[in-house]
mmCIF file of N, CA and C in Angstrom:
data_model
loop_
_atom_site.group_PDB
_atom_site.id
_atom_site.type_symbol
_atom_site.label_atom_id
_atom_site.label_comp_id
_atom_site.label_asym_id
_atom_site.label_seq_id
_atom_site.Cartn_x
_atom_site.Cartn_y
_atom_site.Cartn_z
ATOM 1 N N MET F 1 -3.727 5.303 11.463
ATOM 2 C CA MET F 1 -2.434 5.230 10.807
ATOM 3 C C MET F 1 -2.654 5.426 9.304
ATOM 4 N N SER F 2 -1.824 6.235 8.706
ATOM 5 C CA SER F 2 -1.954 6.500 7.274
ATOM 6 C C SER F 2 -1.374 5.353 6.443
ATOM 7 N N VAL F 3 -1.737 5.329 5.189
ATOM 8 C CA VAL F 3 -1.219 4.314 4.269
ATOM 9 C C VAL F 3 0.301 4.458 4.163
ATOM 10 N N SER F 4 0.789 5.669 4.087
ATOM 11 C CA SER F 4 2.233 5.889 3.984
ATOM 12 C C SER F 4 2.966 5.327 5.199
ATOM 13 N N GLU F 5 2.387 5.523 6.380
ATOM 14 C CA GLU F 5 3.003 4.966 7.593
ATOM 15 C C GLU F 5 3.009 3.440 7.541
ATOM 16 N N GLN F 6 1.919 2.867 7.051
ATOM 17 C CA GLN F 6 1.858 1.408 6.930
ATOM 18 C C GLN F 6 2.914 0.907 5.953
ATOM 19 N N LEU F 7 3.089 1.619 4.836
ATOM 20 C CA LEU F 7 4.085 1.205 3.848
ATOM 21 C C LEU F 7 5.503 1.325 4.409
ATOM 22 N N LYS F 8 5.758 2.340 5.205
ATOM 23 C CA LYS F 8 7.083 2.490 5.835
ATOM 24 C C LYS F 8 7.356 1.334 6.782
ATOM 25 N N ILE F 9 6.353 0.954 7.567
ATOM 26 C CA ILE F 9 6.507 -0.187 8.482
ATOM 27 C C ILE F 9 6.726 -1.466 7.693
ATOM 28 N N LEU F 10 5.984 -1.637 6.600
ATOM 29 C CA LEU F 10 6.169 -2.808 5.742
ATOM 30 C C LEU F 10 7.613 -2.893 5.261
ATOM 31 N N CYS F 11 8.155 -1.768 4.823
ATOM 32 C CA CYS F 11 9.541 -1.749 4.339
ATOM 33 C C CYS F 11 10.523 -2.135 5.431
ATOM 34 N N VAL F 12 10.310 -1.630 6.638
ATOM 35 C CA VAL F 12 11.194 -1.980 7.758
ATOM 36 C C VAL F 12 11.137 -3.480 8.010
ATOM 37 N N LYS F 13 9.929 -4.024 8.033
ATOM 38 C CA LYS F 13 9.781 -5.459 8.302
ATOM 39 C C LYS F 13 10.364 -6.326 7.189
ATOM 40 N N LEU F 14 10.334 -5.817 5.950
ATOM 41 C CA LEU F 14 10.901 -6.559 4.823
ATOM 42 C C LEU F 14 12.388 -6.288 4.629
ATOM 43 N N GLY F 15 12.902 -5.269 5.309
ATOM 44 C CA GLY F 15 14.315 -4.929 5.183
ATOM 45 C C GLY F 15 14.654 -4.292 3.842
ATOM 46 N N ILE F 16 13.702 -3.516 3.292
ATOM 47 C CA ILE F 16 13.926 -2.843 2.014
ATOM 48 C C ILE F 16 13.625 -1.354 2.168
ATOM 49 N N SER F 17 14.045 -0.576 1.192
ATOM 50 C CA SER F 17 13.778 0.861 1.213
ATOM 51 C C SER F 17 12.436 1.151 0.541
ATOM 52 N N ILE F 18 11.938 2.349 0.788
ATOM 53 C CA ILE F 18 10.713 2.806 0.128
ATOM 54 C C ILE F 18 10.925 2.812 -1.388
ATOM 55 N N SER F 19 12.107 3.266 -1.817
ATOM 56 C CA SER F 19 12.419 3.303 -3.249
ATOM 57 C C SER F 19 12.364 1.911 -3.857
ATOM 58 N N GLU F 20 12.897 0.933 -3.144
ATOM 59 C CA GLU F 20 12.886 -0.445 -3.642
ATOM 60 C C GLU F 20 11.451 -0.966 -3.736
ATOM 61 N N LEU F 21 10.631 -0.650 -2.752
ATOM 62 C CA LEU F 21 9.231 -1.074 -2.796
ATOM 63 C C LEU F 21 8.539 -0.455 -4.010
ATOM 64 N N GLY F 22 8.837 0.800 -4.278
ATOM 65 C CA GLY F 22 8.278 1.457 -5.450
ATOM 66 C C GLY F 22 8.692 0.768 -6.734
ATOM 67 N N ARG F 23 9.979 0.462 -6.849
ATOM 68 C CA ARG F 23 10.476 -0.227 -8.047
ATOM 69 C C ARG F 23 9.833 -1.599 -8.198
ATOM 70 N N MET F 24 9.703 -2.315 -7.085
ATOM 71 C CA MET F 24 9.099 -3.650 -7.116
ATOM 72 C C MET F 24 7.657 -3.598 -7.622
ATOM 73 N N SER F 25 6.985 -2.497 -7.325
ATOM 74 C CA SER F 25 5.584 -2.379 -7.721
ATOM 75 C C SER F 25 5.407 -1.692 -9.071
ATOM 76 N N GLY F 26 6.528 -1.415 -9.758
ATOM 77 C CA GLY F 26 6.449 -0.883 -11.115
ATOM 78 C C GLY F 26 6.447 0.623 -11.226
ATOM 79 N N LYS F 27 6.770 1.321 -10.155
ATOM 80 C CA LYS F 27 6.810 2.780 -10.186
ATOM 81 C C LYS F 27 8.245 3.262 -9.980
ATOM 82 N N SER F 28 8.540 4.431 -10.516
ATOM 83 C CA SER F 28 9.846 5.026 -10.251
ATOM 84 C C SER F 28 9.868 5.479 -8.789
ATOM 85 N N PRO F 29 11.048 5.534 -8.178
ATOM 86 C CA PRO F 29 11.114 6.006 -6.793
ATOM 87 C C PRO F 29 10.485 7.397 -6.618
ATOM 88 N N GLN F 30 10.677 8.265 -7.606
ATOM 89 C CA GLN F 30 10.115 9.615 -7.513
ATOM 90 C C GLN F 30 8.589 9.587 -7.517
ATOM 91 N N ALA F 31 8.009 8.812 -8.429
ATOM 92 C CA ALA F 31 6.547 8.717 -8.510
ATOM 93 C C ALA F 31 5.975 8.082 -7.245
ATOM 94 N N PHE F 32 6.656 7.065 -6.742
ATOM 95 C CA PHE F 32 6.182 6.387 -5.539
ATOM 96 C C PHE F 32 6.227 7.334 -4.342
ATOM 97 N N ASN F 33 7.310 8.107 -4.221
ATOM 98 C CA ASN F 33 7.423 9.066 -3.113
ATOM 99 C C ASN F 33 6.350 10.140 -3.195
ATOM 100 N N GLN F 34 6.017 10.579 -4.398
ATOM 101 C CA GLN F 34 4.947 11.570 -4.552
ATOM 102 C C GLN F 34 3.603 11.001 -4.090
ATOM 103 N N LYS F 35 3.342 9.740 -4.429
ATOM 104 C CA LYS F 35 2.099 9.107 -3.993
ATOM 105 C C LYS F 35 2.087 8.960 -2.469
ATOM 106 N N MET F 36 3.257 8.697 -1.896
ATOM 107 C CA MET F 36 3.357 8.591 -0.437
ATOM 108 C C MET F 36 3.040 9.944 0.204
ATOM 109 N N LYS F 37 3.595 11.006 -0.326
ATOM 110 C CA LYS F 37 3.370 12.341 0.238
ATOM 111 C C LYS F 37 1.918 12.772 0.121
ATOM 112 N N ARG F 38 1.304 12.444 -0.997
ATOM 113 C CA ARG F 38 -0.077 12.876 -1.254
ATOM 114 C C ARG F 38 -1.126 11.909 -0.723
ATOM 115 N N GLU F 39 -0.699 10.718 -0.321
ATOM 116 C CA GLU F 39 -1.640 9.685 0.157
ATOM 117 C C GLU F 39 -2.685 9.378 -0.913
ATOM 118 N N THR F 40 -2.224 9.104 -2.141
ATOM 119 C CA THR F 40 -3.153 8.906 -3.254
ATOM 120 C C THR F 40 -3.130 7.491 -3.824
ATOM 121 N N PHE F 41 -2.845 6.502 -3.006
ATOM 122 C CA PHE F 41 -2.855 5.117 -3.473
ATOM 123 C C PHE F 41 -4.287 4.619 -3.597
ATOM 124 N N THR F 42 -4.562 3.923 -4.691
ATOM 125 C CA THR F 42 -5.860 3.282 -4.849
ATOM 126 C C THR F 42 -5.784 1.881 -4.245
ATOM 127 N N VAL F 43 -6.929 1.266 -4.058
ATOM 128 C CA VAL F 43 -6.955 -0.106 -3.540
ATOM 129 C C VAL F 43 -6.216 -1.036 -4.498
ATOM 130 N N ASP F 44 -6.417 -0.848 -5.797
ATOM 131 C CA ASP F 44 -5.723 -1.683 -6.779
ATOM 132 C C ASP F 44 -4.210 -1.532 -6.667
ATOM 133 N N GLU F 45 -3.750 -0.306 -6.468
ATOM 134 C CA GLU F 45 -2.302 -0.080 -6.320
ATOM 135 C C GLU F 45 -1.776 -0.737 -5.053
ATOM 136 N N LEU F 46 -2.523 -0.663 -3.971
ATOM 137 C CA LEU F 46 -2.089 -1.299 -2.723
ATOM 138 C C LEU F 46 -2.025 -2.816 -2.874
ATOM 139 N N LYS F 47 -2.964 -3.382 -3.603
ATOM 140 C CA LYS F 47 -2.934 -4.825 -3.859
ATOM 141 C C LYS F 47 -1.716 -5.190 -4.702
ATOM 142 N N LYS F 48 -1.385 -4.360 -5.683
ATOM 143 C CA LYS F 48 -0.220 -4.602 -6.535
ATOM 144 C C LYS F 48 1.069 -4.497 -5.725
ATOM 145 N N ILE F 49 1.139 -3.513 -4.844
ATOM 146 C CA ILE F 49 2.307 -3.354 -3.977
ATOM 147 C C ILE F 49 2.465 -4.580 -3.086
ATOM 148 N N ALA F 50 1.360 -5.008 -2.498
ATOM 149 C CA ALA F 50 1.402 -6.185 -1.625
ATOM 150 C C ALA F 50 1.866 -7.418 -2.391
ATOM 151 N N GLU F 51 1.331 -7.618 -3.574
ATOM 152 C CA GLU F 51 1.723 -8.770 -4.388
ATOM 153 C C GLU F 51 3.213 -8.723 -4.711
ATOM 154 N N ALA F 52 3.698 -7.550 -5.081
ATOM 155 C CA ALA F 52 5.122 -7.395 -5.416
ATOM 156 C C ALA F 52 6.004 -7.668 -4.206
ATOM 157 N N ALA F 53 5.490 -7.366 -3.015
ATOM 158 C CA ALA F 53 6.260 -7.569 -1.782
ATOM 159 C C ALA F 53 6.054 -8.962 -1.198
ATOM 160 N N GLY F 54 5.242 -9.784 -1.862
ATOM 161 C CA GLY F 54 4.993 -11.136 -1.367
ATOM 162 C C GLY F 54 4.018 -11.158 -0.207
ATOM 163 N N CYS F 55 3.150 -10.149 -0.144
ATOM 164 C CA CYS F 55 2.172 -10.031 0.934
ATOM 165 C C CYS F 55 0.762 -10.073 0.356
ATOM 166 N N LYS F 56 -0.200 -9.965 1.238
ATOM 167 C CA LYS F 56 -1.601 -9.891 0.839
ATOM 168 C C LYS F 56 -2.183 -8.614 1.425
ATOM 169 N N TYR F 57 -2.932 -7.872 0.628
ATOM 170 C CA TYR F 57 -3.600 -6.665 1.113
ATOM 171 C C TYR F 57 -5.081 -6.944 1.241
ATOM 172 N N GLU F 58 -5.647 -6.628 2.400
ATOM 173 C CA GLU F 58 -7.073 -6.784 2.621
ATOM 174 C C GLU F 58 -7.636 -5.447 3.073
ATOM 175 N N GLY F 59 -8.627 -4.964 2.372
ATOM 176 C CA GLY F 59 -9.312 -3.746 2.781
ATOM 177 C C GLY F 59 -10.796 -4.030 2.790
ATOM 178 N N SER F 60 -11.435 -3.778 3.918
ATOM 179 C CA SER F 60 -12.864 -4.049 3.987
ATOM 180 C C SER F 60 -13.511 -3.233 5.097
ATOM 181 N N PHE F 61 -14.814 -3.086 4.964
ATOM 182 C CA PHE F 61 -15.635 -2.522 6.028
ATOM 183 C C PHE F 61 -16.366 -3.688 6.658
ATOM 184 N N ILE F 62 -16.432 -3.684 7.976
ATOM 185 C CA ILE F 62 -17.151 -4.751 8.678
ATOM 186 C C ILE F 62 -18.354 -4.119 9.375
ATOM 187 N N LEU F 63 -19.518 -4.524 8.936
ATOM 188 C CA LEU F 63 -20.765 -3.999 9.493
ATOM 189 C C LEU F 63 -21.003 -4.555 10.896
ATOM 190 N N PRO F 64 -21.831 -3.886 11.696
ATOM 191 C CA PRO F 64 -22.124 -4.402 13.038
ATOM 192 C C PRO F 64 -22.628 -5.842 13.041
ATOM 193 N N SER F 65 -23.279 -6.248 11.946
ATOM 194 C CA SER F 65 -23.784 -7.624 11.847
ATOM 195 C C SER F 65 -22.667 -8.639 11.600
ATOM 196 N N GLY F 66 -21.449 -8.125 11.307
ATOM 197 C CA GLY F 66 -20.336 -9.010 11.005
ATOM 198 C C GLY F 66 -20.117 -9.185 9.504
ATOM 199 N N GLU F 67 -21.078 -8.715 8.699
ATOM 200 C CA GLU F 67 -20.950 -8.815 7.250
ATOM 201 C C GLU F 67 -19.823 -7.900 6.762
ATOM 202 N N LYS F 68 -19.034 -8.387 5.799
ATOM 203 C CA LYS F 68 -17.918 -7.623 5.254
ATOM 204 C C LYS F 68 -18.270 -7.039 3.903
ATOM 205 N N VAL F 69 -17.850 -5.820 3.685
ATOM 206 C CA VAL F 69 -17.943 -5.187 2.384
ATOM 207 C C VAL F 69 -16.495 -5.034 1.916
ATOM 208 N N THR F 70 -16.104 -5.847 0.934
ATOM 209 C CA THR F 70 -14.720 -5.844 0.465
ATOM 210 C C THR F 70 -14.646 -5.363 -0.966
ATOM 211 N N TYR F 71 -13.471 -5.003 -1.346
ATOM 212 C CA TYR F 71 -13.230 -4.553 -2.718
ATOM 213 C C TYR F 71 -12.724 -5.702 -3.522
#
């Protein structure tokens, strides 16, 4: 699943529009939509979006040993 698809699902669950999520995270709706189309969100931006939406973003790699590599 792409980041854009995840953000769309987040908006549905929160009952807000993509544009509103963009505004909440400090971006114009146009800039946010461009990032959605290009799939160019950084981990820092995803964390900021999550914080603005009252959520937590976790991104990590889990090695076969169970050890996590997180940002």
